[in-house]
Coordinates of C-alpha atoms in Angstrom, one line a residue:
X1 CA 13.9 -24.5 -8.2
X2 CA 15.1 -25.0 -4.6
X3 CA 17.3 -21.9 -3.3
X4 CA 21.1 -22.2 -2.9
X5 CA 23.0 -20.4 -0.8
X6 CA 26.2 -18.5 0.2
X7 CA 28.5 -16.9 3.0
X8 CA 27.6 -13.3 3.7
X9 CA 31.4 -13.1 3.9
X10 CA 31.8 -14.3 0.4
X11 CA 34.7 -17.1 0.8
X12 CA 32.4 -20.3 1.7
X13 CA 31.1 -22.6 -0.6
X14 CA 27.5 -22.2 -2.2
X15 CA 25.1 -24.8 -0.1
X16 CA 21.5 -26.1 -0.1
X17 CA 19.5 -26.1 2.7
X18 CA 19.9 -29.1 4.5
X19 CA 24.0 -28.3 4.5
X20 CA 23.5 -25.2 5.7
X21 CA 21.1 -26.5 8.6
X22 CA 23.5 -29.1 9.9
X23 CA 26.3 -26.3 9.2
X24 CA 24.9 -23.1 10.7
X25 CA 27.9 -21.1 10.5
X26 CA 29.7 -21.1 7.1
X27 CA 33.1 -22.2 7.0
X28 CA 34.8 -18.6 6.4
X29 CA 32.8 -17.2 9.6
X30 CA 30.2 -15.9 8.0
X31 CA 26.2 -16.4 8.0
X32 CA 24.5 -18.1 5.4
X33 CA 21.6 -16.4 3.0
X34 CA 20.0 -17.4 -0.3
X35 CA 21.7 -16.0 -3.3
X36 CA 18.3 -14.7 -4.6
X37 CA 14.8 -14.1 -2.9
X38 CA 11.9 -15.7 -3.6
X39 CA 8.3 -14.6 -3.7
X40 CA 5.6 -15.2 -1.1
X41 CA 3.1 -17.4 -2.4
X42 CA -0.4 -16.1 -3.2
X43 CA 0.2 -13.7 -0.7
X44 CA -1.4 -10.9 1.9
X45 CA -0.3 -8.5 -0.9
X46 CA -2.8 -9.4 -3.4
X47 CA -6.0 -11.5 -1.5
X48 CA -9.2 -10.6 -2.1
X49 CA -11.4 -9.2 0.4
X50 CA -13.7 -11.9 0.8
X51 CA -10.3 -14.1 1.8
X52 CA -10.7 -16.5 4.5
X53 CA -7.1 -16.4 6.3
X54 CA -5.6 -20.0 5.7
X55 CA -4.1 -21.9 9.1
X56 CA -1.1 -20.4 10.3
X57 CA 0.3 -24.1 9.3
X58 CA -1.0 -23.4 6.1
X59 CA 0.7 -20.7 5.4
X60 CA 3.8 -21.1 7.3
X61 CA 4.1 -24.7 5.1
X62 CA 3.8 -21.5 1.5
X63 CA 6.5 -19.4 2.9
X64 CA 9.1 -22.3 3.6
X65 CA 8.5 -24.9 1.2
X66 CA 10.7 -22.7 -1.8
X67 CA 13.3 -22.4 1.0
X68 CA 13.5 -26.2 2.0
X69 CA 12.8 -27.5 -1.6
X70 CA 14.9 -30.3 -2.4
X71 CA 15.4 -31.1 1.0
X72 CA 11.9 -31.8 2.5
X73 CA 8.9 -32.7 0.2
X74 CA 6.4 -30.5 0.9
X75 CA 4.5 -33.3 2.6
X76 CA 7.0 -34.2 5.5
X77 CA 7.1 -30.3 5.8
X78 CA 3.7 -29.9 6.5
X79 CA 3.9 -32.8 9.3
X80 CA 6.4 -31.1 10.8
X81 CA 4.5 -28.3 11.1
X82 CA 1.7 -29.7 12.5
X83 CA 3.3 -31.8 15.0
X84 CA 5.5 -28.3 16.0
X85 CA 2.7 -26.4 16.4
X86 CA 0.5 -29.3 18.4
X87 CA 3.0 -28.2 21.5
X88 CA 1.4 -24.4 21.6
X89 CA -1.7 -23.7 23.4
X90 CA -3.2 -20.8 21.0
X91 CA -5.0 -22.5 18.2
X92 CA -3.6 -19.3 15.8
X93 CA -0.2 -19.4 17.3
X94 CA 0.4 -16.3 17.1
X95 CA -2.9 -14.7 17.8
X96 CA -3.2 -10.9 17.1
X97 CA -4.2 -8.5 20.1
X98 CA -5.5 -4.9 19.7
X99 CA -4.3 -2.1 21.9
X100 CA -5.6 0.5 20.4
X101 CA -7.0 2.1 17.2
X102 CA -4.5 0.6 14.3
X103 CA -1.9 -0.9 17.2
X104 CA -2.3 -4.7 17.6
X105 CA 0.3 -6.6 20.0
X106 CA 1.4 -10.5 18.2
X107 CA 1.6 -12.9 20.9
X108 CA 4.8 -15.1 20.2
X109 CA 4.8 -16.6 23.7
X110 CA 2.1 -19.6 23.3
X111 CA 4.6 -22.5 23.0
X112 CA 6.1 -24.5 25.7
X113 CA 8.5 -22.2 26.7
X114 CA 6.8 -18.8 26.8
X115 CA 8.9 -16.7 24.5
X116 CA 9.0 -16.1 20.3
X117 CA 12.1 -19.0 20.2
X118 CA 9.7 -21.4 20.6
X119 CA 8.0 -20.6 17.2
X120 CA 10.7 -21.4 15.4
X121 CA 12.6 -23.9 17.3
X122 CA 10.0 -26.5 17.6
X123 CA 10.5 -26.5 13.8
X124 CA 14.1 -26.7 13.7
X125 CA 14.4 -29.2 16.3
X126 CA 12.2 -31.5 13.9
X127 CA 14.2 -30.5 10.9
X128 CA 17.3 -31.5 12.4
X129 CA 15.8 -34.7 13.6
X130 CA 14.3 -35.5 9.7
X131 CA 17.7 -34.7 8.2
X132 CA 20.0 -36.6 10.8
X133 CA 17.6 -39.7 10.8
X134 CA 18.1 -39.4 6.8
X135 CA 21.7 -39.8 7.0
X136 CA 21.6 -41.5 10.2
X137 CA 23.8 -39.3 11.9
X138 CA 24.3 -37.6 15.4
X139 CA 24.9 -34.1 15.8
X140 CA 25.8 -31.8 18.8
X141 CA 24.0 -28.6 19.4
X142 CA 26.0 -25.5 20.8
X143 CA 24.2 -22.6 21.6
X144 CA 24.5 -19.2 23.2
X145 CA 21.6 -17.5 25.2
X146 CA 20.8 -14.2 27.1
X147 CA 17.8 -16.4 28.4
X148 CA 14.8 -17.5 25.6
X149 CA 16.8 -18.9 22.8
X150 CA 18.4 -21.5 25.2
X151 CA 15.4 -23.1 27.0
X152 CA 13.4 -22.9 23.6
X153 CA 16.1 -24.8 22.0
X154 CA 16.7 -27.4 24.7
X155 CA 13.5 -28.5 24.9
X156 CA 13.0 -28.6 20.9
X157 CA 15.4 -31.2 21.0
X158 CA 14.7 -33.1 24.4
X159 CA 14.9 -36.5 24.0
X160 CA 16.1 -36.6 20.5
X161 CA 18.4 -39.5 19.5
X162 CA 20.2 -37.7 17.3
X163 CA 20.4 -34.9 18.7
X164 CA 22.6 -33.7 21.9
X165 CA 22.7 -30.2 22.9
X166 CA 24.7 -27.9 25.1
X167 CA 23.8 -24.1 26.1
X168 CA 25.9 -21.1 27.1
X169 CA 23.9 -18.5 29.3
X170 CA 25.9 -15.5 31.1
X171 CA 25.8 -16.6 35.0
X172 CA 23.4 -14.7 37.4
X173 CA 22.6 -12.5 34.1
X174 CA 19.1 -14.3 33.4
X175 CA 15.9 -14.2 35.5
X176 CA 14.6 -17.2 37.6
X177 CA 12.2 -18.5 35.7
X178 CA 14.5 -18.4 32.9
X179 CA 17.5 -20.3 34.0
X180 CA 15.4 -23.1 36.0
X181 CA 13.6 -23.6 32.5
X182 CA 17.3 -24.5 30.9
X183 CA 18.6 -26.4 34.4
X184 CA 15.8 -28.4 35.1
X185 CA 15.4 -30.9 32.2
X186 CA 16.3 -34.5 33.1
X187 CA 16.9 -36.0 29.8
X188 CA 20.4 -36.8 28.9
X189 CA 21.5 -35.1 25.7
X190 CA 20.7 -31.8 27.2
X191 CA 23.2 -29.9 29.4
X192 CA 23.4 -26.0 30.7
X193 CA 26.6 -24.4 31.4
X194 CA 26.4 -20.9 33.1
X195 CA 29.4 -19.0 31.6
X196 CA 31.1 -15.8 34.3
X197 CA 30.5 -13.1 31.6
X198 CA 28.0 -11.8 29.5
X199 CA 26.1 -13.1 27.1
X200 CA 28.3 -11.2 24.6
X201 CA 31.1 -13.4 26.2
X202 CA 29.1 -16.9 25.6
X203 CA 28.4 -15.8 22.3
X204 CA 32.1 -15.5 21.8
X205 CA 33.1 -19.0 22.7
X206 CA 30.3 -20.6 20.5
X207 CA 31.9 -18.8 17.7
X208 CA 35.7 -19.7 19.0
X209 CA 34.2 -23.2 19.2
X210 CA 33.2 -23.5 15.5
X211 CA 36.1 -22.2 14.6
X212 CA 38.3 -24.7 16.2
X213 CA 37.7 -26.9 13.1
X214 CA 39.2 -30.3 15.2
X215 CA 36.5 -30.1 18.1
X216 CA 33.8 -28.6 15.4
X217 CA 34.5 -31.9 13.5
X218 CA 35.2 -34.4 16.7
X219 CA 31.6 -33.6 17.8
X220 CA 29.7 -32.5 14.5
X221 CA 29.1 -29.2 15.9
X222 CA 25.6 -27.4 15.0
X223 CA 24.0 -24.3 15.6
X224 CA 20.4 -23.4 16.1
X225 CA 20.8 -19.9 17.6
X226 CA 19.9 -16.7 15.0
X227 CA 23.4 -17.4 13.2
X228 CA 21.4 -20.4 11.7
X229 CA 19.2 -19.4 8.7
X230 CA 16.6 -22.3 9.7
X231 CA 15.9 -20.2 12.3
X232 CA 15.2 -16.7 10.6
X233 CA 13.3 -18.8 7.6
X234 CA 10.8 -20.2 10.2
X235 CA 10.3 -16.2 11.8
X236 CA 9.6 -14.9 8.3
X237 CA 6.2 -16.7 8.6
X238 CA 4.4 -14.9 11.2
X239 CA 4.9 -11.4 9.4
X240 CA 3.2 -12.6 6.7
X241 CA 0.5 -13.9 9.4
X242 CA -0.1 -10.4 11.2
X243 CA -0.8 -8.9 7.8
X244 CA -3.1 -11.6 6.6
X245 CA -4.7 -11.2 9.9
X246 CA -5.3 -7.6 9.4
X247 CA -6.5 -6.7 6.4
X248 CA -4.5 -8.6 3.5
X249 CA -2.2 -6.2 2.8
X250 CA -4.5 -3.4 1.3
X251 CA -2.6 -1.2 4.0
X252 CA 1.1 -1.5 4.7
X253 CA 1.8 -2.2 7.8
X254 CA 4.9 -1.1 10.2
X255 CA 6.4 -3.9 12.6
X256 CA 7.7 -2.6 15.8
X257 CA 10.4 -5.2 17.0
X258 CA 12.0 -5.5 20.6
X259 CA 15.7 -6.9 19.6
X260 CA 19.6 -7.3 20.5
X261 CA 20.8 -9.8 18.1
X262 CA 18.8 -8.6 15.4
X263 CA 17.4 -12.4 14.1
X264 CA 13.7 -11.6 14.8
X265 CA 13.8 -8.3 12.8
X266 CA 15.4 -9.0 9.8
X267 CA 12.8 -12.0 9.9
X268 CA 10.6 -9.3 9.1
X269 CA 13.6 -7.5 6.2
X270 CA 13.0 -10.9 4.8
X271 CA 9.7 -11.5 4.5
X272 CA 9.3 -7.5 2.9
X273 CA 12.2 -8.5 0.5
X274 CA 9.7 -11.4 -0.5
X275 CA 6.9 -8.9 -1.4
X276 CA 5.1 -8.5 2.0
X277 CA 3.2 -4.9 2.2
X278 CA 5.6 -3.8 4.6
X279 CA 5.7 0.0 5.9
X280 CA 9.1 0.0 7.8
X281 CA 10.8 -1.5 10.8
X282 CA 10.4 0.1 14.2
X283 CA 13.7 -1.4 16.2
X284 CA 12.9 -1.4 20.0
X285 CA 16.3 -1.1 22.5
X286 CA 16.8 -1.1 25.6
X287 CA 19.8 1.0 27.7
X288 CA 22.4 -1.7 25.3
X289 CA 21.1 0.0 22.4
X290 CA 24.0 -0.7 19.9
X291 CA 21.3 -1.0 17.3
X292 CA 19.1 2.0 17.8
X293 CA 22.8 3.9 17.5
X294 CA 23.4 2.5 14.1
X295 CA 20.1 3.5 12.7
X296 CA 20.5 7.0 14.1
X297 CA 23.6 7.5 13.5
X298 CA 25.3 5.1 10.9
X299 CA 28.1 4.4 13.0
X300 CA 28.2 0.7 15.5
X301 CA 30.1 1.4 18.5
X302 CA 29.9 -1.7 21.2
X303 CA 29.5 -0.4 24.8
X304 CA 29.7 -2.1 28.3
X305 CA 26.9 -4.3 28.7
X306 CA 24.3 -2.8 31.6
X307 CA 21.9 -5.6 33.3
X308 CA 18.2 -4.4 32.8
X309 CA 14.8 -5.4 33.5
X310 CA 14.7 -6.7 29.7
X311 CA 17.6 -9.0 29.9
X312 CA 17.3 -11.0 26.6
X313 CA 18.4 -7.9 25.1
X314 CA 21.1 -7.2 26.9
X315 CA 23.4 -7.2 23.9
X316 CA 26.6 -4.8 22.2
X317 CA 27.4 -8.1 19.5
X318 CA 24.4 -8.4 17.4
X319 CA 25.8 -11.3 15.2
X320 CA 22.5 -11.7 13.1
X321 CA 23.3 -7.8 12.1
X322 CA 25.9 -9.1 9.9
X323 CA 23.3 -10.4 7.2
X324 CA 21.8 -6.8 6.7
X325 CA 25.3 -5.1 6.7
X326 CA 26.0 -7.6 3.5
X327 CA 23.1 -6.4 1.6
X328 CA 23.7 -2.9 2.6
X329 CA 26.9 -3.3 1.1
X330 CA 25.5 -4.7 -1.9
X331 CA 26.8 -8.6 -1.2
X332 CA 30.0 -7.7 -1.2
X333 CA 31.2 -10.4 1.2
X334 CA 35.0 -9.7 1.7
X335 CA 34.2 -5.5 2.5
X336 CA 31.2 -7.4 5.1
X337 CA 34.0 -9.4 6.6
X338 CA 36.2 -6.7 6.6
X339 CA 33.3 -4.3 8.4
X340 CA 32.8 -7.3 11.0
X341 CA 36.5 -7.7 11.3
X342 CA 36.9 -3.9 12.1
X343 CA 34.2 -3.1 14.6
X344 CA 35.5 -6.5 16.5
X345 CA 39.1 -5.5 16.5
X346 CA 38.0 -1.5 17.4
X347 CA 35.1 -1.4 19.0
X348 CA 33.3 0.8 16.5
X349 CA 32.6 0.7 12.8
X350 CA 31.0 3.1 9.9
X351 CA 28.4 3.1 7.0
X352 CA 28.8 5.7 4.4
X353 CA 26.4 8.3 4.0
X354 CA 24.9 6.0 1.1
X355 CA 24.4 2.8 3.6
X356 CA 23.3 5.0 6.1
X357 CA 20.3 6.2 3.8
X358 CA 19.5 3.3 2.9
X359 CA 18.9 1.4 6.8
X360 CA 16.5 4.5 7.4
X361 CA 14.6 4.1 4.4
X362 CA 13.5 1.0 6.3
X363 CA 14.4 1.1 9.8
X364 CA 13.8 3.6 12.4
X365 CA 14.6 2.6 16.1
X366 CA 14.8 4.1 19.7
X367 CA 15.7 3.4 23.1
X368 CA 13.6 2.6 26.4
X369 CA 15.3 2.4 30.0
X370 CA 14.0 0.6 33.0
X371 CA 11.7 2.9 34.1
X372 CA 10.6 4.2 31.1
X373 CA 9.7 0.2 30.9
X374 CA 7.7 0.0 34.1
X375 CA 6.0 2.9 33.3
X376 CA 4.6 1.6 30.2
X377 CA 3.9 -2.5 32.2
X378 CA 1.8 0.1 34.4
X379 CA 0.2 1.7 31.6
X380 CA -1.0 -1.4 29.7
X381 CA -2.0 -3.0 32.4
X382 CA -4.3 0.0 33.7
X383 CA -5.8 0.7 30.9
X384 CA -6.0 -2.1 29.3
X385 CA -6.2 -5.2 32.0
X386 CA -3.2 -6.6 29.9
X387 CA -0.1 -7.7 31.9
X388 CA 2.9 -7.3 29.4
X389 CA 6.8 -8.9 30.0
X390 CA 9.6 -6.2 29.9
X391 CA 10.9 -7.0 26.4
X392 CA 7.3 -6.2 24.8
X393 CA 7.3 -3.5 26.9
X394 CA 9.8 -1.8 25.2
X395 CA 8.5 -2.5 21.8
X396 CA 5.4 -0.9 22.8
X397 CA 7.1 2.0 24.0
X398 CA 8.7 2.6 21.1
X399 CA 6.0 1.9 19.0
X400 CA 3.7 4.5 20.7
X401 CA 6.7 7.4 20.3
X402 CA 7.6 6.7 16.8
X403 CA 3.6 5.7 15.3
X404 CA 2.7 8.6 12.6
X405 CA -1.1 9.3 12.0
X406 CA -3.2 6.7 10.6
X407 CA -0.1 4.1 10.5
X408 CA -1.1 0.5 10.9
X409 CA 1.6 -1.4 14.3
X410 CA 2.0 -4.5 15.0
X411 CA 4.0 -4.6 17.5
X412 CA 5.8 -8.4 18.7
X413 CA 5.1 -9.7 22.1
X414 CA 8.1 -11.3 22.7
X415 CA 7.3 -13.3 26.2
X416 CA 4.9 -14.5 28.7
X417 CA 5.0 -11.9 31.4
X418 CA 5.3 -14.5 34.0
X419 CA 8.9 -15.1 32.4
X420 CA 9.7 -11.8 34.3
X421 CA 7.3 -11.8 37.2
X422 CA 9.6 -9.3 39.7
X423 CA 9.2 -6.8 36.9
X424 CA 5.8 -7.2 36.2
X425 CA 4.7 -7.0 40.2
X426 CA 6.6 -4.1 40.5
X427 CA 5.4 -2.3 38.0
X428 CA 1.4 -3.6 38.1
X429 CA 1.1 -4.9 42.3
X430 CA 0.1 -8.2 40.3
X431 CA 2.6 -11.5 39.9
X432 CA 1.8 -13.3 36.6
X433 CA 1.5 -16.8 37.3
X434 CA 3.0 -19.3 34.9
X435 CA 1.2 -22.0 33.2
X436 CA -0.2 -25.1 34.7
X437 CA 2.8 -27.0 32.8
X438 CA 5.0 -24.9 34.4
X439 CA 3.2 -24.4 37.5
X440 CA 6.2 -26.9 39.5
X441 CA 9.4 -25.3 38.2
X442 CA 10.5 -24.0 41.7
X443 CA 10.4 -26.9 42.9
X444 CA 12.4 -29.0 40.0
X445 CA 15.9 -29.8 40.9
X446 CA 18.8 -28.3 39.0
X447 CA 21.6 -29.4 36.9
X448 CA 24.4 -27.0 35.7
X449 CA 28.2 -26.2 35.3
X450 CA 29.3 -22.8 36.0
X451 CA 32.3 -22.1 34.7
X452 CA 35.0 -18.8 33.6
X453 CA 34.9 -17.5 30.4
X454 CA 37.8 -19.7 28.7
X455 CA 37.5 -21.5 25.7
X456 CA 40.0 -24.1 27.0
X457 CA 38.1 -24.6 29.9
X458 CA 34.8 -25.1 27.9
X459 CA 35.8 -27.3 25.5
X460 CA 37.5 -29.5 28.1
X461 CA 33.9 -29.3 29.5
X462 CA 31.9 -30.0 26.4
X463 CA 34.5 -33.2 25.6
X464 CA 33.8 -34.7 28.9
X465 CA 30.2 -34.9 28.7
X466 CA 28.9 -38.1 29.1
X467 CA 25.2 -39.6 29.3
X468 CA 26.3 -41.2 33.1
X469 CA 26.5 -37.6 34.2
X470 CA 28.6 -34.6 33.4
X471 CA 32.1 -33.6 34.5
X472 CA 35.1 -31.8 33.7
X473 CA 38.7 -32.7 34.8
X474 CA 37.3 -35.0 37.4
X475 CA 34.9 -32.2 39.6
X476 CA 31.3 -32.8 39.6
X477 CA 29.0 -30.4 38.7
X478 CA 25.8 -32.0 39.3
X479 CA 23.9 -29.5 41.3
X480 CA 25.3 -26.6 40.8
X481 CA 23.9 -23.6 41.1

């Protein structure tokens, strides 16, 4: 029975899966979920131990297919799997490290752009292309990034003739490596725009822009960000991966997650609501720890944003939070919207004491500053001869001060460490190199629009793009930087 499903704000109309893919955000604001879970496959939970683990495209093509069903046979799945996967130069994907006794690190970073987004993206970019070649359509991509998400997604859909796609990252807010991998793609239906804000503020005007229901409809507005449930479906896959790659789920095993928006981790909320042997969550924050807060104290409360040497988490608006705060409150979409509505307005917002209980029967979380986060880069890399990016350093970090005796972590490497090479040097001496295919990038022109934080001005942006070349109110911005 394929799965149907509906607004985590209650209002929106109940969808399958390829409506909600084109869709992303439902039309009452909210995010979109299936009204019931299904169950993993023959899963980690119950293999024998004499259990050969399957491919990951193996599995990942038994933990979709009930979510896609009805919309891709399980055949054209399976090919887009393989032909997702092709791009990444792990034959695993996600290969399992081990730091120490009963701590393993999950590399994400193998794809073509060195960080987690490319695991699912590469999926979604192809899922888009199947369902927009089916009703030979064209769709435009808006996306907001504090540095990963956008590059992954830009070059997921590179080249795609249905496909065009425009990315909001907060200006001078990103490392190097990370804005030339956005600026420096040629092909036409890709185009950067570097936003004077945060990354709270870019995240703002994607959401303004889908609500402005005339230029949502003018250019058939998408999402693939963590708002998009394509994207958490695809993430639920490698949990199930680490634990078939340990020991099949005789043990349960605790996830330590470095997050802001909260996508990647309730990937993982997912994956245990589907019957995965799951332990609890570890949540990994840096100094914008909005989400370490809520765990330890039940109430959200947005701060200024602080720049840090993890700067993909550089977050106070988690928007993919809003699909946990539903079922805490039992699906009861108006008091989620209501919630929402409050801690936007006010800056701050409660769980009751029930809710509360209930988070930290699965989560626990902490917090890890910049040099806390060199300190542990240093570490690693000492004792083990493993250079580690900042993000993953946190993870570890909180992984190692919150592991209980005899607990099984997997903690997620979120990144190559040559994503943040200024951290990584000054923490180990040593500057990771990047990849052969990225070996050129310093030398790659750019392309990008900077522009203020103002919806008016964006949008005059985004309706003046062109495939001659891109410009706003007749000032070029070819070049900028």
């Amino acid at each position: 029975m394929a799965v149907v499903y509906g607004s985590s704000r209650g209002r929106g109309p109940e969808l399958g899966f390829a409506d909600v893919l084109l869709t992303g955000l439902a039309p009452d604001g909210g995010l979109f979920l299936p009204t019931t879970w299904p169950s993993l496959p023959e899963s980690a939970a119950s293999l024998p131990t004499s259990y050969v683990p399957s491919s990951y495209v193996d599995v990942a093509t038994g933990v979709i297919e009930p979510f896609v069903a009805g919309a891709v046979e399980r055949e054209q799945l399976q090919a887009i799997l393989v032909d997702a996967y092709d791009t990444f130069d792990h034959p695993d994907v996600c290969p399992l490290v081990q730091v120490d006794e009963g701590h393993h690190l999950m590399e994400l970073f193998h794809g073509p752009t060195l960080a987690f987004k490319d695991v699912a993206l590469q999926v979604v970019g192809r899922l888009f292309d199947h369902e927009l070649e089916r009703r030979q359509q064209r769709a435009m991509i808006v996306g907001a990034t504090s540095g990963d998400t956008g590059s992954a997604a830009m070059e997921a859909v590179r080249g795609s003739e249905h496909v065009d796609i425009v990315v909001l990252f907060p200006h001078g807010r990103t490392t190097e490596v990370q804005r030339r991998q956005m600026t420096t793609l040629s092909d036409p239906n890709v185009h950067a725009i570097a936003i004077e804000g945060t990354f709270d503020d870019c995240q703002d005007l994607v959401k303004a822009m889908f609500s402005d229901e005339p230029f949502r409809l003018r250019h058939s507005l998408a999402a693939v960000n963590s708002i998009n449930w394509a994207r958490v479906m695809v993430q639920i896959v490698y949990f199930v991966w680490a634990v078939e790659q340990l020991d099949r789920g005789r043990q349960a095993t605790t996830f330590c997650v470095p997050t802001g928006n909260f996508g990647n981790v309730f990937s993982g909320h997912v994956a245990a609501r589907m019957g995965l042997n799951v332990n609890r969550f570890l949540v990994a924050s840096n100094r914008n720890d909005v989400l370490s807060r809520l765990i330890e104290t039940g109430e959200m409360r947005a701060e200024e944003v602080v720049p840090t040497l993890s700067p993909s988490m550089d977050i106070q608006i988690s928007s993919n939070l809003e699909r946990l705060l539903y079922e805490l409150l039992d699906g009861n979409g108006p008091a989620t919207a209501e919630l929402i509505a409050g801690f936007r307005d006010h800056g701050r917002a409660a769980l009751t004491e029930v809710q509360h209980q209930r988070l930290t029967d699965e989560f626990a979380g902490d917090r890890i500053d910049d040099s806390e986060t060199l300190a542990i880069i240093s570490e690693v890399y000492e004792t083990h001869g493993m250079l580690i990016d900042p993000h993953t350093a946190v993870g570890v970090g909180v992984a190692q001060r919150h592991r209980q005796p005899g607990e099984q972590i997997v903690s997620l490497a979120t990144a190559h460490p040559a994503k943040f090479p200024d951290a990584v040097e000054q923490a180990t001496g040593v500057r990771p190199e990047l990849p052969a295919r990225l070996a050129d990038i310093f030398d790659r022109r750019e392309d990008y629009a900077v522009l203020p934080n103002d919806l008016a001005t964006v949008e005059a942006f985004v309706d003046g793009l062109s495939v001659d070349g891109l410009s706003v109110d007749g000032l070029s911005v070819d070049g900028l930087s």
